Amino acid sequence: MRKTVLKTLATAAFALTMAPSSAWAGDVTKYVNPLFGTTTLWDKKDLGYEMSDNPTYRTVLTEQGRRPAHGKTRAWGGETYPGAAMPHGMVQASPVTCWGSGTGYQYEDPTIYGFFHTSHGHWGQGHFPTLPVSGRFNPDNYASPYSHKTEVAQAGYYKVYLSRYKVVSELTVDRRSAYHRHTFKSAKDKHVVMNLSRTNSVRPGNAQWTFRQIDDTSFCGSQNGMFFYAVANQRVTGTRTVSNAREQFTVIDFADGAKTVELKIGFSYTSTDKARLNMQTEIEGKSFDQVRAHADKTWDEVLSKVRVSGGTELQKQLFYSGLYRVMQNPNLRSDVDVDQHATVYSSNNYWDTYANKLVILQMLEPDLVANIIRSDIQRAEKTGFLSSGFHGDFCTSFVTGSYLRGIRDFDVDKAYQLALNNATRSWCNGHKGGRKYGDEYRQRGWIAENKVANPTVKTEENEAKASVQKTTEYAYSDYSVALMARALGDTESCNVLMDRSKNYRNLFDKSTGFMRGRLADGSWVTPFDPGIPYYVYMYRESNGWMATFFAPHDPQGLVSLFPNKGAFEAKLDRLFSTPFEGYEADNMTGWFGQYCVGNQPSQGIAYYYYFIGKPEKAQEKIDKIMNDYYAMGKEHLAYAGMDDEGSLSAWYVMNAMGLYSFSPADAEYIVTVPVFDKVEFTMGDTTFTVTKKGTGRKLDTISYDGKPLNGYFISHDDLKRGKELVITTRQ
C-alpha cells in the first residue's frame, strides 16, 4: 500500500513542479526533479530516533543553520539544491532559505533570502547572495515568502515568485556564468541587493569582498577568492551600502522603464577580467531563453548516455534525478581560455563518493576523470601526497580504478608515486601528510584506540581516533595501491601492500563476531556495544555492525573469520533485523535494522550475501532500500540522509541499472536485478545493453554476448565491447 501511495504522491509532486514549463524539458530531462533530496525527515520512523529538544542543542543547530523549524529541531536533510546548474559547472544559481545549511536550501523553510551562485551539496559555498527588491529594503527583515506552487525546478533552470517584492525570479546558467531574469510588478522602484558580507559558510560580516560600478550597466566584485562581472539590460542609476549590526548590503538601483531586469554575470577564480571573458564567451549576445534551452539540451545529451525503458514513472524520475546529481560535481575551477587538457576541477570528498559516484563518472566521462586526476596531482605536488579525504585514503582507489578502466591520459607514474607516498610515508618534501596515524598502522598492523573514560555518540576527534574505521579503510587502500603497483610492474611494493591489505583482520574479535577497537596494550575496548553509532570513537559515522562488513577487496577472507558460511549468513541477517535503539546521531538517519541507509559505511553490506551463494537475499535488501528509503517524508521528496555530492543518488542509479561497483578499485561490477526492462549505456564509442527477462526479483541466470557469465561479476572491458547483458529472474 505504501509503495502505491508513494508513487502517486511523488508523481503528483513532480507534475506540480514541472508542469508550468514542461515544454522546455527534453526527452530525458523531463524526468529530472531537482527537488528530490531538498526536504528533511521529521518522523521518528524515518529518522530512527526522536529529535532532541535540548535548549543547548537547539542553539547549536541554529548556529549551524539547521535552526528549529515548525517548533522542532532539524535533522540533516539530503542537502541538495533546486537551482540551475550545468554538468560540472563552476556556477550553480540557487535560492537560499537557510544560512549555513549544506546548500542553503531547505524545502520546508517559508522564505528566500536571495540566490547563491555556487552551491556544492556541501558547506563552503554560497557566493554572491543576490536578491531582487522593490520598495524599501530593510536590512533587518528582508527575506521574501514564497510558495512551492509557484516554484519551478528543472535541469538548468529555476523559477519562483517572491511575494514580498512581487517579483518573478528566473535563473539559468552556462558553465561559468549565470543569467538572471527578474520581472517586477512595476517598471519603477526596481533594485538588486547583493549581500557580499556573507556566504553559506562564513558568519555574517566576515566575508572578504569588493564591489565596483564600472559604467551605467556594468559592475563587478569579488568575495572570498571568487570574482564576478555583471552586465544589466537596464541603466544603473546608482549603488549604495545599507548595513545592519552584522552585515553590509550593496543595493543597485535601476532606472524606471521596462519591468524586467536581466543580469548576465560571469564568474572566475582568477580575476574580474577573466569573469568578464567567461561571461562574454558563454552568454553575451544570447537571450535568457536561448541560454536556458542550451542548458536543457546539454543536460539531455549528457543524461541520454544512459537510456532506460520499463519501470515506473517514479523509478525513472529517481534514476535521472540521481544521475543529474552525480554529474553536477566536481566543479570547474579554470576559465574558458584554459586549454581543455589543463582544465582544473574542484577536489572530491572521496570518502563519500569513491564507491559509486566516481565509478559512474569513470564509465560515462573518462576525459573528465583524467582531468580530475590531473587536478589532484597538481594539488598534491605541493605536499607530496594525494588528498586522503575524510578518513580513508580513497583517492588512491579512484586513481587505480580509473587506470584499470583504461583511463590513462594523466601522468600515471607521478600519480602512482603520490599514491605510494600515501601508503608508505608520513613526510614528503618537508610536508606532513598521508594517512593520519599511518606510522602506527604500518608498524602495528592496526591503529589503537584512545582510552576514553565516557565515550558518547558525539565523542570528538581530539579524544578518539576512529581506529577501527581507519584500520579497515587503510587496508582497502593498501589493496588499491597494490593493484596499481602490480599493473605497473612494481612487484615488491605490490607484495608488501597486498599483505598489509589483510590488516583489517587484526581488529576482528572472534568472541563477539565484530570488528572492535583495541587499546595500545592489545586488549579489546570495554565495555562494548556494537549498536552505538559513533562519529570518531572506534568508528566514523558507523557502528560495530556496519564496520564488521567492510572488506570489499577480500570478501571470502571476511567470511572465513566466522565459523562457517551459515554463521556469516546469520550475522548478516541479524544486521538487517536487529532494531536500531534510537540513538540521536547527526547525519545518521534512515535505519534498516542496523544498516544506516543515509550514510556511506553501509552501502556495500547487502552484497556480501553473494559470497555465500544467496544473491536473492541481497536483492531483497536492495529492493527494500530502493523502494522505501528514497522519495521519503510527507512530500515524498526526501532521501534517507545527506546526498554527499551525489553519493546516495549514485547508489540508486547503479542498482537501478543492475550493476554495482562492489570494489571500485577493481574494474568490474557485481550484477544485480535492475528495476528497468532495458538499459542502454553508452560508454565511449560503444553501447552495451542490460536486459531483464522475467517478472521476478530473484536472480536466476546471467549471460553476456550469449554466453553464461562465470560467477556474478562482469568486467569493465567486457562491457566496453558493447554487447548485451541478459539477467533472467525468477519469482
XYZ file of C-alpha atoms in Angstrom:
731
model
C 0.000 0.000 0.000
C 2.778 2.448 0.944
C 4.516 1.956 -2.384
C 1.304 2.752 -4.306
C 0.666 5.893 -2.289
C 4.323 6.886 -2.543
C 4.271 6.529 -6.306
C 1.040 8.506 -6.683
C 2.059 11.367 -4.423
C 5.610 11.644 -5.713
C 4.377 11.658 -9.308
C 1.856 14.353 -8.399
C 4.544 16.443 -6.683
C 6.762 16.048 -9.721
C 3.956 17.057 -12.081
C 3.203 20.145 -9.992
C 6.828 21.194 -10.118
C 7.361 20.556 -13.796
C 4.015 21.375 -15.399
C 4.386 25.170 -15.772
C 7.330 24.799 -18.170
C 7.225 21.164 -19.276
C 7.531 22.176 -22.919
C 11.131 23.114 -22.205
C 12.136 19.698 -20.929
C 13.982 17.355 -23.229
C 13.365 13.686 -23.861
C 15.264 12.673 -20.722
C 15.416 15.896 -18.702
C 11.632 15.769 -18.333
C 12.293 13.135 -15.662
C 14.726 15.302 -13.678
C 13.292 16.750 -10.472
C 15.923 18.846 -8.642
C 13.671 18.980 -5.578
C 14.495 15.370 -4.689
C 16.735 15.445 -1.633
C 15.826 19.003 -0.599
C 13.423 18.034 2.182
C 14.068 16.996 5.767
C 12.957 13.880 7.638
C 10.904 14.643 10.743
C 9.195 11.425 11.888
C 10.878 9.002 14.244
C 10.029 6.071 11.961
C 12.071 7.688 9.180
C 14.874 9.153 11.260
C 15.365 6.194 13.561
C 15.211 8.424 16.645
C 13.298 11.292 18.222
C 14.827 14.714 17.618
C 16.178 16.357 20.769
C 14.558 19.453 22.240
C 17.525 20.208 24.493
C 17.893 24.041 24.543
C 21.681 23.890 24.166
C 21.388 21.504 21.254
C 18.788 23.756 19.648
C 21.219 26.681 19.904
C 23.954 24.683 18.173
C 21.556 23.705 15.422
C 20.544 27.319 14.969
C 24.165 28.438 14.602
C 24.823 25.708 12.056
C 21.801 26.728 10.030
C 19.636 23.759 10.939
C 17.575 26.012 13.119
C 14.370 24.837 14.799
C 11.555 24.805 12.277
C 7.872 24.273 12.985
C 8.733 24.099 16.674
C 11.204 21.235 16.217
C 14.934 20.934 15.724
C 16.024 19.779 12.288
C 17.918 16.652 11.312
C 20.240 16.563 8.326
C 18.356 16.548 5.055
C 19.566 15.343 1.691
C 21.290 18.748 1.376
C 20.634 19.006 -2.344
C 19.613 22.217 -4.097
C 16.859 23.012 -6.626
C 18.661 25.756 -8.528
C 20.077 25.931 -12.036
C 23.298 24.039 -12.793
C 25.312 22.658 -15.686
C 27.288 19.400 -15.710
C 30.357 20.039 -13.543
C 29.841 23.770 -13.922
C 31.553 26.455 -11.896
C 28.208 28.150 -11.260
C 25.034 26.971 -9.544
C 22.287 29.608 -9.234
C 20.005 28.550 -6.419
C 17.788 30.045 -3.698
C 18.948 30.389 -0.100
C 16.296 29.750 2.538
C 18.604 28.871 5.422
C 22.078 30.295 6.005
C 24.620 27.666 6.972
C 22.816 24.565 5.719
C 24.557 22.270 3.250
C 23.323 24.035 0.116
C 21.436 26.950 1.622
C 18.046 25.493 0.695
C 15.614 23.580 2.904
C 12.258 22.761 1.326
C 10.225 23.386 4.469
C 11.541 26.920 5.005
C 8.960 29.590 4.105
C 11.216 32.449 2.948
C 14.022 33.171 0.489
C 16.968 35.435 1.393
C 18.407 35.593 -2.089
C 20.104 33.469 -4.720
C 23.557 31.912 -4.391
C 25.864 31.396 -7.364
C 27.729 28.379 -6.006
C 26.010 25.505 -4.234
C 28.089 22.416 -3.844
C 25.944 20.000 -1.872
C 28.383 20.586 0.993
C 29.376 23.568 3.063
C 31.895 26.137 1.908
C 29.981 27.653 -0.998
C 27.185 30.194 -1.416
C 28.948 33.045 -3.214
C 27.359 36.414 -4.002
C 23.867 36.144 -2.474
C 21.653 38.317 -4.694
C 18.012 39.382 -4.224
C 15.673 41.464 -6.435
C 13.793 44.032 -4.337
C 11.025 46.555 -4.918
C 10.282 49.311 -2.442
C 12.260 49.987 0.715
C 14.901 47.443 1.681
C 15.023 46.628 5.401
C 18.396 45.015 6.235
C 16.991 43.580 9.466
C 13.996 41.923 7.811
C 14.238 41.352 4.105
C 13.545 37.679 3.278
C 10.581 37.115 0.988
C 7.876 34.486 1.477
C 7.358 32.125 -1.429
C 5.155 29.165 -2.297
C 6.133 25.825 -3.788
C 3.099 26.244 -6.037
C 4.998 28.972 -7.906
C 8.341 27.164 -7.804
C 9.677 25.504 -10.955
C 12.882 23.463 -10.768
C 14.305 21.836 -13.892
C 17.659 20.807 -15.240
C 19.445 24.130 -15.737
C 16.509 26.350 -14.752
C 14.818 27.693 -11.621
C 11.784 29.964 -11.184
C 9.952 31.310 -8.144
C 7.612 34.157 -7.193
C 8.896 36.401 -4.377
C 5.590 37.564 -2.928
C 7.057 40.252 -0.661
C 8.535 42.125 -3.594
C 6.042 40.963 -6.231
C 8.857 39.689 -8.436
C 9.000 36.592 -10.628
C 12.632 35.451 -10.496
C 14.107 33.116 -13.101
C 17.639 31.747 -13.184
C 19.577 29.794 -15.771
C 23.284 29.140 -16.263
C 26.118 28.165 -18.505
C 29.243 26.563 -17.048
C 30.914 29.756 -15.793
C 28.080 32.239 -15.990
C 24.581 32.911 -14.720
C 21.625 34.661 -16.285
C 19.010 36.333 -14.055
C 15.585 37.424 -15.287
C 13.549 39.275 -12.636
C 10.118 40.507 -13.696
C 8.761 43.193 -11.353
C 5.114 44.193 -10.968
C 6.024 47.803 -11.695
C 8.533 49.394 -14.018
C 9.532 51.724 -11.188
C 11.405 51.266 -7.915
C 13.484 48.268 -9.004
C 16.622 47.175 -7.136
C 19.002 44.243 -6.864
C 20.691 43.685 -3.495
C 23.954 41.776 -3.082
C 24.915 40.573 0.392
C 28.649 40.328 -0.194
C 29.418 40.295 3.524
C 28.415 36.647 3.932
C 28.347 33.278 2.207
C 26.798 29.992 3.185
C 29.736 29.058 5.393
C 31.051 32.449 6.525
C 29.467 34.142 9.504
C 27.681 37.439 8.829
C 30.085 40.282 8.163
C 33.191 38.095 7.951
C 33.463 37.630 4.204
C 36.245 39.422 2.334
C 34.682 41.324 -0.561
C 34.915 44.165 -3.076
C 32.377 45.915 -5.289
C 32.779 48.471 -8.081
C 30.402 50.038 -10.562
C 32.075 50.189 -13.970
C 29.582 52.148 -16.061
C 25.822 52.671 -16.249
C 25.080 48.980 -16.965
C 28.077 47.053 -15.565
C 29.525 46.278 -12.147
C 31.994 43.785 -10.735
C 33.437 42.500 -7.485
C 34.909 39.646 -5.525
C 34.170 37.530 -2.497
C 36.437 35.078 -0.720
C 38.594 34.235 -3.729
C 35.872 34.288 -6.395
C 35.260 37.138 -8.851
C 32.207 38.293 -10.787
C 31.447 40.664 -13.657
C 27.809 41.625 -14.326
C 26.025 43.423 -17.172
C 22.427 44.595 -16.822
C 19.886 45.230 -19.557
C 18.800 48.473 -17.850
C 20.585 51.594 -16.726
C 22.022 51.569 -13.206
C 21.206 54.918 -11.578
C 23.480 54.318 -8.605
C 24.717 51.953 -5.925
C 24.636 52.362 -2.151
C 25.519 50.466 1.003
C 22.917 49.520 3.590
C 24.008 47.915 6.859
C 22.697 46.249 9.940
C 24.626 45.273 13.055
C 26.378 42.376 11.300
C 26.039 42.693 7.527
C 26.604 45.114 4.687
C 24.372 45.060 1.622
C 25.138 46.613 -1.741
C 21.941 47.991 -3.273
C 21.935 48.504 -7.038
C 19.232 50.893 -8.229
C 17.768 50.721 -11.730
C 16.136 53.411 -13.826
C 12.415 53.467 -14.460
C 11.500 51.681 -17.656
C 10.801 48.046 -18.528
C 9.539 45.752 -15.773
C 12.112 43.039 -16.414
C 15.667 43.372 -15.115
C 18.135 40.953 -16.667
C 21.639 40.319 -15.383
C 24.345 38.436 -17.254
C 27.048 37.509 -14.751
C 30.379 35.829 -15.386
C 32.431 34.197 -12.629
C 36.061 33.256 -12.179
C 38.518 32.122 -9.510
C 41.225 34.168 -11.284
C 40.115 37.790 -11.765
C 37.255 40.072 -12.752
C 38.761 40.288 -16.235
C 38.506 36.527 -16.576
C 34.962 36.646 -15.159
C 34.104 39.101 -17.921
C 35.734 36.873 -20.536
C 33.788 33.856 -19.271
C 30.507 35.766 -19.498
C 31.242 37.187 -22.917
C 32.282 33.812 -24.322
C 29.370 31.857 -22.929
C 26.256 34.056 -22.874
C 26.885 37.534 -24.330
C 24.563 38.153 -27.271
C 22.194 35.383 -26.190
C 18.696 35.724 -24.773
C 17.635 34.183 -21.489
C 15.553 31.602 -23.338
C 18.487 30.666 -25.569
C 20.742 30.072 -22.567
C 18.019 28.099 -20.854
C 17.465 25.949 -23.934
C 21.216 25.330 -24.187
C 21.323 24.177 -20.549
C 18.444 21.766 -21.102
C 19.970 20.436 -24.325
C 23.344 19.946 -22.651
C 21.786 18.010 -19.792
C 19.638 15.963 -22.160
C 22.700 14.938 -24.172
C 24.709 14.035 -21.074
C 21.938 12.121 -19.321
C 20.900 10.359 -22.547
C 24.123 8.379 -22.428
C 22.000 6.064 -20.296
C 18.552 5.267 -21.746
C 16.066 3.188 -19.793
C 12.752 1.590 -20.657
C 10.234 -0.102 -18.429
C 9.974 0.640 -14.751
C 7.566 3.107 -13.162
C 7.444 6.847 -13.660
C 8.796 7.329 -10.134
C 11.713 4.981 -10.824
C 12.603 6.956 -13.945
C 12.363 10.203 -12.008
C 14.612 8.915 -9.226
C 17.036 7.441 -11.737
C 17.528 10.520 -13.902
C 17.351 12.920 -10.965
C 20.042 10.803 -9.326
C 22.212 10.794 -12.444
C 21.713 14.570 -12.644
C 23.131 14.890 -9.112
C 26.040 12.580 -9.877
C 27.113 14.733 -12.815
C 26.942 18.131 -11.106
C 30.350 17.963 -9.475
C 33.328 18.090 -9.134
C 33.169 21.634 -10.429
C 35.193 23.692 -12.871
C 37.797 25.975 -11.365
C 39.517 27.208 -14.552
C 38.481 29.803 -17.104
C 37.182 29.423 -20.621
C 40.554 30.266 -22.213
C 42.404 27.442 -20.442
C 43.399 24.536 -22.652
C 40.961 21.667 -22.178
C 43.800 19.340 -21.232
C 44.709 21.701 -18.378
C 41.185 22.268 -17.085
C 41.118 22.333 -13.284
C 38.326 20.837 -11.189
C 37.499 21.076 -7.508
C 38.628 18.349 -5.131
C 36.369 15.417 -4.295
C 35.151 14.274 -0.928
C 36.479 10.814 -1.658
C 35.143 9.160 1.471
C 31.637 9.982 0.263
C 31.991 9.439 -3.458
C 34.605 6.780 -4.231
C 32.280 3.763 -4.093
C 29.606 4.719 -6.623
C 29.514 8.299 -7.822
C 33.080 8.416 -9.155
C 32.701 4.988 -10.758
C 29.764 6.302 -12.786
C 31.995 9.167 -13.950
C 34.695 6.656 -14.870
C 32.145 4.838 -17.004
C 30.496 7.871 -18.622
C 33.110 10.636 -18.640
C 36.654 9.244 -18.901
C 38.083 12.524 -20.234
C 36.642 14.386 -17.256
C 38.103 11.779 -14.889
C 41.561 12.240 -16.396
C 41.232 15.982 -15.792
C 40.146 15.367 -12.195
C 43.230 13.257 -11.582
C 45.458 15.857 -13.206
C 43.887 18.436 -10.866
C 44.547 16.146 -7.886
C 48.170 15.712 -8.966
C 48.585 19.458 -9.316
C 47.375 19.992 -5.752
C 49.382 17.050 -4.439
C 52.691 18.247 -5.881
C 52.835 20.900 -3.168
C 52.952 18.308 -0.389
C 53.889 15.011 -1.992
C 50.598 13.372 -1.002
C 47.222 12.848 -2.593
C 44.285 14.115 -0.608
C 43.315 11.491 1.942
C 39.820 12.891 2.139
C 37.658 12.414 5.169
C 39.076 9.304 6.826
C 40.159 6.574 4.496
C 42.555 7.054 1.626
C 40.113 6.607 -1.203
C 41.759 8.934 -3.685
C 44.127 6.023 -4.261
C 41.169 3.771 -5.053
C 39.967 6.345 -7.567
C 43.341 6.571 -9.294
C 43.691 2.788 -9.512
C 40.107 2.219 -10.620
C 40.500 4.847 -13.322
C 43.756 3.349 -14.606
C 42.357 -0.190 -14.688
C 39.303 1.071 -16.588
C 41.633 2.310 -19.302
C 41.819 5.967 -18.336
C 45.479 6.840 -18.833
C 45.558 10.471 -20.006
C 47.386 11.745 -16.926
C 50.881 11.390 -15.532
C 50.499 7.775 -14.459
C 53.946 7.446 -12.882
C 53.508 10.600 -10.839
C 50.014 9.595 -9.718
C 51.315 6.193 -8.665
C 54.238 7.681 -6.751
C 51.884 10.020 -4.883
C 49.558 7.111 -4.073
C 52.563 5.110 -2.867
C 53.615 8.046 -0.696
C 50.177 7.982 0.926
C 50.561 4.311 1.725
C 54.189 4.272 2.867
C 55.238 7.702 4.147
C 54.224 10.351 6.670
C 56.571 13.089 5.498
C 57.423 14.135 1.963
C 59.194 17.233 0.660
C 59.196 18.621 4.188
C 55.400 18.289 4.460
C 53.497 16.099 6.874
C 50.705 14.254 5.113
C 49.438 10.896 4.015
C 47.340 8.849 6.363
C 46.570 10.011 9.857
C 48.175 7.544 12.315
C 49.811 5.969 9.257
C 53.058 5.153 11.077
C 51.164 3.368 13.815
C 49.108 1.455 11.276
C 52.194 0.331 9.361
C 54.205 -0.665 12.433
C 51.475 -2.404 14.421
C 49.163 -3.593 11.674
C 46.244 -1.758 13.262
C 45.513 1.541 14.985
C 44.992 1.570 18.719
C 42.007 3.434 20.106
C 42.483 6.052 22.800
C 41.208 5.175 26.229
C 38.127 7.355 26.603
C 36.514 7.445 30.015
C 32.936 8.087 28.985
C 32.538 7.820 25.217
C 29.361 9.159 23.661
C 27.888 9.276 20.187
C 29.381 12.741 19.813
C 32.883 11.983 21.150
C 35.224 14.446 19.436
C 38.158 13.662 17.187
C 40.698 15.062 19.639
C 39.559 12.397 22.123
C 39.370 9.382 19.836
C 40.797 8.073 16.562
C 38.025 6.165 14.768
C 40.630 3.425 14.939
C 38.558 0.568 13.518
C 37.298 2.649 10.614
C 40.768 3.860 9.722
C 42.347 0.424 10.008
C 39.790 -1.284 7.764
C 39.766 1.557 5.241
C 43.562 1.760 5.117
C 43.618 -1.979 4.456
C 41.413 -1.433 1.424
C 43.582 1.474 0.313
C 46.663 -0.753 0.583
C 44.933 -3.185 -1.737
C 44.100 -0.368 -4.164
C 47.704 0.810 -4.377
C 48.867 -2.806 -4.644
C 46.703 -3.262 -7.752
C 48.338 -0.218 -9.315
C 51.786 -1.492 -8.345
C 51.033 -4.839 -9.977
C 49.808 -3.180 -13.172
C 52.979 -1.062 -13.377
C 55.358 -3.917 -12.604
C 56.353 -2.827 -9.085
C 56.234 -6.356 -7.684
C 57.970 -5.547 -4.398
C 55.506 -2.825 -3.421
C 52.611 -4.958 -4.633
C 53.571 -7.839 -2.364
C 54.087 -5.627 0.703
C 50.830 -3.762 0.243
C 48.790 -6.830 -0.658
C 49.990 -8.483 2.541
C 49.093 -5.361 4.516
C 45.620 -5.315 2.982
C 44.735 -8.153 5.371
C 45.246 -5.857 8.374
C 41.501 -5.450 8.803
C 41.509 -8.958 10.317
C 43.565 -7.731 13.275
C 40.519 -5.980 14.708
C 38.085 -8.863 14.376
C 37.023 -10.091 17.796
C 36.014 -13.737 17.431
C 34.371 -13.757 20.846
C 31.742 -11.243 19.690
C 31.936 -11.619 15.927
C 32.505 -7.884 15.422
C 35.228 -5.523 14.307
C 36.159 -3.972 17.629
C 38.582 -1.372 18.883
C 41.755 -2.352 20.724
C 43.807 -0.331 23.159
C 47.570 0.130 22.834
C 48.233 -2.884 25.072
C 46.256 -5.099 22.679
C 43.203 -5.517 24.904
C 39.731 -5.014 23.493
C 37.855 -1.778 24.160
C 35.482 -2.434 27.040
C 32.551 -2.054 27.559
C 31.457 -2.774 24.019
C 28.064 -2.290 22.406
C 28.083 -2.776 18.613
C 24.778 -0.922 18.230
C 26.018 2.506 19.360
C 26.862 4.740 16.397
C 29.935 6.913 16.886
C 31.496 9.764 14.966
C 35.120 9.030 15.814
C 35.239 6.546 18.680
C 36.300 3.247 17.107
C 34.081 4.033 14.118
C 33.414 7.009 11.885
C 29.695 7.686 11.384
C 29.213 3.983 11.853
C 28.872 1.270 14.487
C 30.130 -2.235 15.152
C 27.526 -3.867 12.939
C 28.321 -1.825 9.857
C 32.098 -1.768 10.359
C 32.217 -5.566 10.542
C 31.192 -5.830 6.906
C 33.860 -3.796 5.160
C 36.402 -5.825 3.201
C 35.399 -5.307 -0.427
C 38.817 -6.486 -1.557
C 38.655 -9.723 0.441
C 35.030 -10.835 0.908
C 35.872 -14.515 1.147
C 38.547 -13.693 3.708
C 35.925 -11.876 5.770
C 33.579 -14.846 5.532
C 36.400 -17.118 6.719
C 36.655 -15.207 10.005
C 33.340 -16.759 11.011
C 32.931 -20.424 11.999
C 31.191 -21.226 8.706
C 29.074 -19.683 5.963
C 25.924 -20.323 7.961
C 27.257 -18.260 10.843
C 28.200 -15.466 8.461
C 24.732 -15.536 6.901
C 23.079 -15.451 10.321
C 25.202 -12.436 11.272
C 24.151 -10.608 8.106
C 20.520 -11.497 8.749
C 20.740 -10.095 12.259
C 22.280 -6.850 10.983
C 19.145 -6.168 8.945
C 16.717 -7.433 11.586
C 18.169 -6.089 14.857
C 16.212 -2.923 15.682
C 18.132 0.329 15.928
C 17.899 1.564 19.501
C 17.145 5.186 18.728
C 20.487 6.915 19.315
C 20.379 10.504 18.134
C 23.275 10.977 15.758
C 23.600 13.792 13.239
C 23.983 12.582 9.679
C 22.880 9.044 10.579
C 19.257 8.617 9.609
C 17.115 6.110 7.766
C 17.797 2.898 9.672
C 17.044 -0.533 8.225
C 17.843 -2.632 11.274
C 21.488 -1.746 11.962
C 22.032 -0.675 8.352
C 22.082 3.117 8.072
C 20.754 3.876 4.583
C 21.547 7.570 4.941
C 25.317 7.232 5.286
C 28.154 5.718 3.285
C 29.606 2.980 5.564
C 26.574 0.735 4.983
C 26.400 0.939 1.222
C 28.236 -2.260 0.291
C 26.884 -4.561 3.008
C 23.963 -6.284 1.253
C 26.209 -7.716 -1.474
C 28.073 -9.974 0.947
C 25.192 -12.443 0.564
C 26.571 -13.144 -2.920
C 29.704 -14.671 -1.423
C 27.734 -17.331 0.389
C 25.586 -18.139 -2.639
C 22.494 -16.178 -1.566
C 22.084 -13.344 -4.103
C 18.313 -13.439 -3.615
C 18.787 -12.240 -0.037
C 20.931 -9.368 -1.243
C 18.271 -8.405 -3.786
C 15.557 -8.429 -1.144
C 17.514 -5.855 0.888
C 18.469 -3.779 -2.178
C 14.847 -3.603 -3.320
C 13.617 -2.546 0.100
C 16.167 0.272 0.218
C 15.290 1.496 -3.286
C 11.534 1.308 -2.619
C 11.343 2.642 0.931
C 14.325 4.961 1.510
C 14.095 7.286 -1.489
C 11.203 9.722 -2.091
C 10.561 9.678 1.657
C 8.783 12.077 4.010
C 5.414 13.772 3.772
C 6.323 15.487 0.484
C 7.840 12.236 -0.861
C 10.924 14.169 -1.909
C 13.338 13.293 0.908
C 16.340 10.975 0.886
C 17.279 8.813 3.851
C 20.280 11.035 4.548
C 22.702 13.543 3.074
C 23.342 13.016 -0.621
C 27.011 13.996 -0.182
C 27.844 15.164 -3.721
C 25.630 12.511 -5.276
C 26.586 9.524 -3.138
C 23.062 8.340 -2.272
C 21.902 9.249 -5.763
C 24.686 7.158 -7.288
C 23.804 4.124 -5.157
C 20.276 4.226 -6.556
C 21.469 4.742 -10.131
C 23.849 1.782 -10.026
C 21.358 -0.638 -8.518
C 18.516 0.516 -10.744
C 20.751 -0.432 -13.721
C 21.653 -3.812 -12.225
C 25.386 -3.128 -11.820
C 27.215 -2.296 -8.598
C 30.881 -1.422 -8.052
C 31.462 -3.676 -5.054
C 35.205 -2.924 -5.078
C 35.637 0.308 -7.054
C 39.405 -0.112 -7.408
C 38.671 -3.267 -9.415
C 37.407 -2.711 -12.946
C 34.397 -4.967 -12.568
C 30.783 -4.859 -11.383
C 28.596 -7.221 -9.428
C 25.340 -7.983 -11.260
C 22.020 -7.304 -9.523
C 18.436 -7.287 -10.791
C 17.662 -3.943 -12.464
C 14.359 -2.149 -11.988
C 14.128 -1.447 -15.721
C 13.396 -3.894 -18.526
C 16.203 -2.452 -20.614
C 19.146 -0.146 -20.015
C 21.225 1.144 -22.937
C 24.502 2.517 -21.670
C 26.848 4.433 -23.979
C 30.435 4.096 -22.816
C 32.892 5.767 -25.154
C 32.267 4.628 -28.721
C 30.135 1.630 -27.802
C 26.788 0.976 -26.171
C 26.131 -2.066 -24.035
C 22.651 -3.193 -23.084
C 21.292 -4.628 -19.856
C 18.121 -6.626 -20.460
C 15.928 -8.022 -17.685
C 13.821 -11.069 -18.512
C 11.154 -12.392 -16.208
C 8.877 -10.706 -13.708
C 10.503 -11.937 -10.510
C 13.097 -10.178 -8.358
C 15.329 -13.188 -7.694
C 18.455 -13.551 -9.812
C 18.337 -16.745 -11.877
C 20.847 -16.677 -14.746
C 23.285 -14.139 -16.206
C 24.689 -14.150 -19.730
C 26.754 -11.727 -21.775
C 27.003 -11.792 -25.532
C 25.008 -15.029 -25.477
C 27.381 -16.826 -23.104
C 26.747 -17.655 -19.425
C 28.661 -15.423 -17.051
C 31.210 -17.167 -14.858
C 30.052 -16.031 -11.427
C 28.324 -12.775 -10.531
C 30.860 -10.214 -11.781
C 31.286 -8.679 -15.215
C 34.411 -6.780 -16.195
C 34.569 -3.203 -17.409
C 36.429 -4.362 -20.511
C 33.630 -6.785 -21.366
C 31.025 -4.033 -21.094
C 33.138 -1.860 -23.388
C 32.675 -4.483 -26.110
C 29.107 -3.209 -26.395
C 27.178 -6.482 -26.159
C 24.013 -7.495 -24.315
C 23.959 -8.466 -20.643
C 20.855 -10.586 -20.058
C 19.607 -11.021 -16.500
C 16.924 -13.671 -16.121
C 14.827 -13.607 -12.970
C 12.507 -15.937 -11.112
C 9.793 -15.487 -8.536
